[in-house]
Amino acid sequence: MALILLGVSGSAACFKAAALASTLTKDGHQVQVVMTAAATEFIGPLQFSCLTGKATMVDEFESMDPSGMDHISLARAADLMLIMPATANTVGVLANGLAPNLLGSLALAFGTSKSRFFAPAMNPEMWAHPAVQRNVATLLGDGWQQIGPASGDTACGETGDGRMVEVDQVIAAISSALQS
């Protein structure tokens, strides 16, 4: 089975990332969760550790690798990277090649020959904003694959494009990538 890097950024949709981590682990995959500090405001790292059996990583400077190079060793070992939920901020960080945290560093170190996915989740106006759409276009041009968003009710109470897709859609997309 595969080693999947699951990057979780700060969104009310974090609960879907937890459900995904649980399902992937039950399916026999190894899931290494890397959270942004903002994500920990929505869901605790311990939740992911309990679901995956692996320590959740948040702080770039609390290394599990003796060399202090977790972002390099994880990037080399993993088969696939998925950012879910991908907030407007995280999409911008990825599109502009920034590394303000462990997730950004890991995304830069992850090989472009391996499957990289992002599943956006944000307010419909944020999703429609030209800057976000430019960043999405940049990611797609750089070889990232997009899953969603869906149209529907969002956490802020508005309706439109920006809603996180359901877990089964994410599983279908990454399963297809892992089989090819």
PDB file of C-alpha atoms in Angstrom:
ATOM      1  CA  MET A   1       0.000   0.000   0.000  1.00  0.00           C
ATOM      2  CA  ALA A   2       0.993   3.629  -0.399  1.00  0.00           C
ATOM      3  CA  LEU A   3       2.439   6.273   1.883  1.00  0.00           C
ATOM      4  CA  ILE A   4       0.150   9.274   1.483  1.00  0.00           C
ATOM      5  CA  LEU A   5       1.058  12.733   2.729  1.00  0.00           C
ATOM      6  CA  LEU A   6      -2.094  14.508   3.838  1.00  0.00           C
ATOM      7  CA  GLY A   7      -1.643  18.241   4.259  1.00  0.00           C
ATOM      8  CA  VAL A   8      -4.414  19.870   6.275  1.00  0.00           C
ATOM      9  CA  SER A   9      -4.902  23.636   6.258  1.00  0.00           C
ATOM     10  CA  GLY A  10      -7.247  25.714   8.414  1.00  0.00           C
ATOM     11  CA  SER A  11     -10.858  25.350   7.335  1.00  0.00           C
ATOM     12  CA  ALA A  12     -14.155  24.268   8.818  1.00  0.00           C
ATOM     13  CA  ALA A  13     -13.863  21.348   6.367  1.00  0.00           C
ATOM     14  CA  CYS A  14     -11.019  19.785   8.407  1.00  0.00           C
ATOM     15  CA  PHE A  15     -13.445  17.155   9.674  1.00  0.00           C
ATOM     16  CA  LYS A  16     -13.563  15.698   6.150  1.00  0.00           C
ATOM     17  CA  ALA A  17      -9.773  15.332   6.183  1.00  0.00           C
ATOM     18  CA  ALA A  18     -10.102  13.336   9.405  1.00  0.00           C
ATOM     19  CA  ALA A  19     -12.688  11.063   7.785  1.00  0.00           C
ATOM     20  CA  LEU A  20     -10.397  10.628   4.787  1.00  0.00           C
ATOM     21  CA  ALA A  21      -7.391   9.788   6.981  1.00  0.00           C
ATOM     22  CA  SER A  22      -9.468   7.172   8.795  1.00  0.00           C
ATOM     23  CA  THR A  23     -10.711   5.557   5.588  1.00  0.00           C
ATOM     24  CA  LEU A  24      -7.291   5.488   3.934  1.00  0.00           C
ATOM     25  CA  THR A  25      -5.723   3.955   7.037  1.00  0.00           C
ATOM     26  CA  LYS A  26      -8.447   1.300   7.246  1.00  0.00           C
ATOM     27  CA  ASP A  27      -7.778   0.555   3.561  1.00  0.00           C
ATOM     28  CA  GLY A  28      -4.162  -0.286   4.467  1.00  0.00           C
ATOM     29  CA  HIS A  29      -2.391   2.915   3.435  1.00  0.00           C
ATOM     30  CA  GLN A  30       0.105   4.723   5.606  1.00  0.00           C
ATOM     31  CA  VAL A  31      -1.094   8.288   6.114  1.00  0.00           C
ATOM     32  CA  GLN A  32       1.273  10.970   7.367  1.00  0.00           C
ATOM     33  CA  VAL A  33      -0.642  14.094   8.325  1.00  0.00           C
ATOM     34  CA  VAL A  34       1.028  17.503   8.210  1.00  0.00           C
ATOM     35  CA  MET A  35      -1.101  20.352   9.566  1.00  0.00           C
ATOM     36  CA  THR A  36      -0.756  24.099   9.381  1.00  0.00           C
ATOM     37  CA  ALA A  37      -1.032  26.012  12.651  1.00  0.00           C
ATOM     38  CA  ALA A  38      -4.385  27.377  11.453  1.00  0.00           C
ATOM     39  CA  ALA A  39      -5.716  23.837  10.972  1.00  0.00           C
ATOM     40  CA  THR A  40      -5.052  23.086  14.642  1.00  0.00           C
ATOM     41  CA  GLU A  41      -7.611  25.770  15.517  1.00  0.00           C
ATOM     42  CA  PHE A  42     -10.299  23.603  13.884  1.00  0.00           C
ATOM     43  CA  ILE A  43      -9.185  20.077  14.818  1.00  0.00           C
ATOM     44  CA  GLY A  44      -6.433  18.746  17.045  1.00  0.00           C
ATOM     45  CA  PRO A  45      -3.337  16.916  15.830  1.00  0.00           C
ATOM     46  CA  LEU A  46      -4.086  14.137  18.317  1.00  0.00           C
ATOM     47  CA  GLN A  47      -7.266  13.298  16.393  1.00  0.00           C
ATOM     48  CA  PHE A  48      -5.240  12.542  13.274  1.00  0.00           C
ATOM     49  CA  SER A  49      -2.601  10.631  15.246  1.00  0.00           C
ATOM     50  CA  CYS A  50      -5.312   8.397  16.698  1.00  0.00           C
ATOM     51  CA  LEU A  51      -6.805   7.769  13.255  1.00  0.00           C
ATOM     52  CA  THR A  52      -3.520   7.056  11.447  1.00  0.00           C
ATOM     53  CA  GLY A  53      -1.267   5.594  14.133  1.00  0.00           C
ATOM     54  CA  LYS A  54       1.404   8.153  13.184  1.00  0.00           C
ATOM     55  CA  ALA A  55       2.418  11.312  15.008  1.00  0.00           C
ATOM     56  CA  THR A  56       0.871  14.323  13.301  1.00  0.00           C
ATOM     57  CA  MET A  57       3.404  16.922  12.247  1.00  0.00           C
ATOM     58  CA  VAL A  58       2.769  20.640  12.671  1.00  0.00           C
ATOM     59  CA  ASP A  59       5.963  22.394  13.656  1.00  0.00           C
ATOM     60  CA  GLU A  60       8.807  22.430  11.167  1.00  0.00           C
ATOM     61  CA  PHE A  61      11.289  22.650  14.026  1.00  0.00           C
ATOM     62  CA  GLU A  62      10.032  19.646  16.007  1.00  0.00           C
ATOM     63  CA  SER A  63      11.711  17.096  13.808  1.00  0.00           C
ATOM     64  CA  MET A  64      11.217  13.341  13.885  1.00  0.00           C
ATOM     65  CA  ASP A  65      14.138  12.894  11.489  1.00  0.00           C
ATOM     66  CA  PRO A  66      17.496  12.970  13.321  1.00  0.00           C
ATOM     67  CA  SER A  67      18.883  15.245  10.604  1.00  0.00           C
ATOM     68  CA  GLY A  68      16.069  17.768  11.099  1.00  0.00           C
ATOM     69  CA  MET A  69      15.088  17.312   7.466  1.00  0.00           C
ATOM     70  CA  ASP A  70      11.552  15.899   7.783  1.00  0.00           C
ATOM     71  CA  HIS A  71      10.384  17.817   4.738  1.00  0.00           C
ATOM     72  CA  ILE A  72      13.042  16.108   2.615  1.00  0.00           C
ATOM     73  CA  SER A  73      12.790  12.575   4.005  1.00  0.00           C
ATOM     74  CA  LEU A  74       8.971  12.577   3.900  1.00  0.00           C
ATOM     75  CA  ALA A  75       8.899  14.000   0.399  1.00  0.00           C
ATOM     76  CA  ARG A  76      11.232  11.259  -0.836  1.00  0.00           C
ATOM     77  CA  ALA A  77       9.370   8.426   0.919  1.00  0.00           C
ATOM     78  CA  ALA A  78       5.789   9.335   0.020  1.00  0.00           C
ATOM     79  CA  ASP A  79       3.917   8.067  -3.002  1.00  0.00           C
ATOM     80  CA  LEU A  80       1.296  10.811  -3.208  1.00  0.00           C
ATOM     81  CA  MET A  81       0.581  14.220  -1.681  1.00  0.00           C
ATOM     82  CA  LEU A  82      -2.881  15.632  -1.031  1.00  0.00           C
ATOM     83  CA  ILE A  83      -3.736  19.012   0.492  1.00  0.00           C
ATOM     84  CA  MET A  84      -7.250  18.817   1.970  1.00  0.00           C
ATOM     85  CA  PRO A  85      -8.772  21.222   2.720  1.00  0.00           C
ATOM     86  CA  ALA A  86      -6.785  23.630   0.591  1.00  0.00           C
ATOM     87  CA  THR A  87      -7.652  27.127   1.766  1.00  0.00           C
ATOM     88  CA  ALA A  88      -7.185  30.264  -0.325  1.00  0.00           C
ATOM     89  CA  ASN A  89      -4.050  31.005   1.694  1.00  0.00           C
ATOM     90  CA  THR A  90      -2.566  27.545   1.173  1.00  0.00           C
ATOM     91  CA  VAL A  91      -3.370  27.601  -2.548  1.00  0.00           C
ATOM     92  CA  GLY A  92      -1.497  30.925  -2.729  1.00  0.00           C
ATOM     93  CA  VAL A  93       1.457  29.553  -0.780  1.00  0.00           C
ATOM     94  CA  LEU A  94       1.709  26.511  -3.056  1.00  0.00           C
ATOM     95  CA  ALA A  95       1.261  28.470  -6.281  1.00  0.00           C
ATOM     96  CA  ASN A  96       3.952  30.956  -5.351  1.00  0.00           C
ATOM     97  CA  GLY A  97       6.492  28.410  -4.129  1.00  0.00           C
ATOM     98  CA  LEU A  98       6.523  29.724  -0.571  1.00  0.00           C
ATOM     99  CA  ALA A  99       7.571  27.780   2.507  1.00  0.00           C
ATOM    100  CA  PRO A 100       6.225  29.612   5.583  1.00  0.00           C
ATOM    101  CA  ASN A 101       5.610  26.318   7.410  1.00  0.00           C
ATOM    102  CA  LEU A 102       6.290  22.587   7.239  1.00  0.00           C
ATOM    103  CA  LEU A 103       3.507  22.000   4.727  1.00  0.00           C
ATOM    104  CA  GLY A 104       4.920  24.620   2.342  1.00  0.00           C
ATOM    105  CA  SER A 105       8.434  23.209   2.667  1.00  0.00           C
ATOM    106  CA  LEU A 106       7.168  19.690   2.101  1.00  0.00           C
ATOM    107  CA  ALA A 107       5.225  20.714  -1.008  1.00  0.00           C
ATOM    108  CA  LEU A 108       8.358  22.282  -2.498  1.00  0.00           C
ATOM    109  CA  ALA A 109      10.451  19.200  -1.722  1.00  0.00           C
ATOM    110  CA  PHE A 110       7.874  16.747  -3.082  1.00  0.00           C
ATOM    111  CA  GLY A 111       8.844  15.442  -6.500  1.00  0.00           C
ATOM    112  CA  THR A 112       6.938  16.793  -9.469  1.00  0.00           C
ATOM    113  CA  SER A 113       6.919  13.320 -11.032  1.00  0.00           C
ATOM    114  CA  LYS A 114       4.621  12.031  -8.277  1.00  0.00           C
ATOM    115  CA  SER A 115       0.885  12.706  -7.935  1.00  0.00           C
ATOM    116  CA  ARG A 116       0.016  15.947  -6.137  1.00  0.00           C
ATOM    117  CA  PHE A 117      -3.586  16.866  -5.393  1.00  0.00           C
ATOM    118  CA  PHE A 118      -5.376  19.774  -3.757  1.00  0.00           C
ATOM    119  CA  ALA A 119      -9.007  19.876  -2.671  1.00  0.00           C
ATOM    120  CA  PRO A 120     -10.130  23.498  -2.249  1.00  0.00           C
ATOM    121  CA  ALA A 121     -12.578  24.576   0.445  1.00  0.00           C
ATOM    122  CA  MET A 122     -13.553  28.211   0.956  1.00  0.00           C
ATOM    123  CA  ASN A 123     -16.281  30.810   0.779  1.00  0.00           C
ATOM    124  CA  PRO A 124     -17.794  31.172  -2.725  1.00  0.00           C
ATOM    125  CA  GLU A 125     -16.611  34.781  -3.099  1.00  0.00           C
ATOM    126  CA  MET A 126     -13.105  33.771  -2.063  1.00  0.00           C
ATOM    127  CA  TRP A 127     -13.156  30.891  -4.559  1.00  0.00           C
ATOM    128  CA  ALA A 128     -14.293  33.230  -7.355  1.00  0.00           C
ATOM    129  CA  HIS A 129     -11.686  35.894  -6.564  1.00  0.00           C
ATOM    130  CA  PRO A 130      -9.324  36.500  -9.505  1.00  0.00           C
ATOM    131  CA  ALA A 131      -6.228  36.059  -7.327  1.00  0.00           C
ATOM    132  CA  VAL A 132      -7.379  32.625  -6.158  1.00  0.00           C
ATOM    133  CA  GLN A 133      -8.244  31.632  -9.720  1.00  0.00           C
ATOM    134  CA  ARG A 134      -4.784  32.760 -10.916  1.00  0.00           C
ATOM    135  CA  ASN A 135      -3.181  30.677  -8.165  1.00  0.00           C
ATOM    136  CA  VAL A 136      -5.306  27.641  -9.099  1.00  0.00           C
ATOM    137  CA  ALA A 137      -4.295  28.043 -12.746  1.00  0.00           C
ATOM    138  CA  THR A 138      -0.648  28.189 -11.677  1.00  0.00           C
ATOM    139  CA  LEU A 139      -0.987  24.990  -9.641  1.00  0.00           C
ATOM    140  CA  LEU A 140      -2.657  23.189 -12.531  1.00  0.00           C
ATOM    141  CA  GLY A 141       0.084  24.417 -14.851  1.00  0.00           C
ATOM    142  CA  ASP A 142       2.669  23.100 -12.393  1.00  0.00           C
ATOM    143  CA  GLY A 143       1.158  19.613 -12.520  1.00  0.00           C
ATOM    144  CA  TRP A 144      -1.078  19.641  -9.445  1.00  0.00           C
ATOM    145  CA  GLN A 145      -4.439  17.931  -9.822  1.00  0.00           C
ATOM    146  CA  GLN A 146      -7.587  19.573  -8.482  1.00  0.00           C
ATOM    147  CA  ILE A 147     -10.427  17.762  -6.714  1.00  0.00           C
ATOM    148  CA  GLY A 148     -13.457  20.048  -6.415  1.00  0.00           C
ATOM    149  CA  PRO A 149     -14.731  22.265  -5.094  1.00  0.00           C
ATOM    150  CA  ALA A 150     -18.414  21.412  -5.152  1.00  0.00           C
ATOM    151  CA  SER A 151     -21.329  23.771  -5.259  1.00  0.00           C
ATOM    152  CA  GLY A 152     -23.592  23.955  -2.239  1.00  0.00           C
ATOM    153  CA  ASP A 153     -23.897  25.304   1.272  1.00  0.00           C
ATOM    154  CA  THR A 154     -20.612  26.396   2.844  1.00  0.00           C
ATOM    155  CA  ALA A 155     -19.693  26.716   6.515  1.00  0.00           C
ATOM    156  CA  CYS A 156     -20.179  30.488   6.412  1.00  0.00           C
ATOM    157  CA  GLY A 157     -23.836  30.028   5.502  1.00  0.00           C
ATOM    158  CA  GLU A 158     -23.476  31.077   1.874  1.00  0.00           C
ATOM    159  CA  THR A 159     -24.253  28.871  -1.102  1.00  0.00           C
ATOM    160  CA  GLY A 160     -22.137  28.468  -4.219  1.00  0.00           C
ATOM    161  CA  ASP A 161     -18.871  27.007  -5.490  1.00  0.00           C
ATOM    162  CA  GLY A 162     -16.276  26.503  -2.784  1.00  0.00           C
ATOM    163  CA  ARG A 163     -17.724  23.663  -0.739  1.00  0.00           C
ATOM    164  CA  MET A 164     -15.322  20.803   0.028  1.00  0.00           C
ATOM    165  CA  VAL A 165     -16.070  17.698  -2.031  1.00  0.00           C
ATOM    166  CA  GLU A 166     -17.125  14.537  -0.253  1.00  0.00           C
ATOM    167  CA  VAL A 167     -14.545  12.030   0.952  1.00  0.00           C
ATOM    168  CA  ASP A 168     -15.570   9.338  -1.539  1.00  0.00           C
ATOM    169  CA  GLN A 169     -14.743  11.685  -4.445  1.00  0.00           C
ATOM    170  CA  VAL A 170     -11.272  12.264  -3.017  1.00  0.00           C
ATOM    171  CA  ILE A 171     -10.713   8.558  -2.492  1.00  0.00           C
ATOM    172  CA  ALA A 172     -11.741   7.835  -6.091  1.00  0.00           C
ATOM    173  CA  ALA A 173      -9.301  10.422  -7.454  1.00  0.00           C
ATOM    174  CA  ILE A 174      -6.306   9.312  -5.441  1.00  0.00           C
ATOM    175  CA  SER A 175      -7.065   5.600  -5.904  1.00  0.00           C
ATOM    176  CA  SER A 176      -6.999   6.128  -9.645  1.00  0.00           C
ATOM    177  CA  ALA A 177      -3.640   7.902  -9.388  1.00  0.00           C
ATOM    178  CA  LEU A 178      -2.160   5.167  -7.214  1.00  0.00           C
ATOM    179  CA  GLN A 179      -3.234   2.460  -9.675  1.00  0.00           C
ATOM    180  CA  SER A 180      -1.629   4.123 -12.671  1.00  0.00           C
TER     181      SER A 180
END
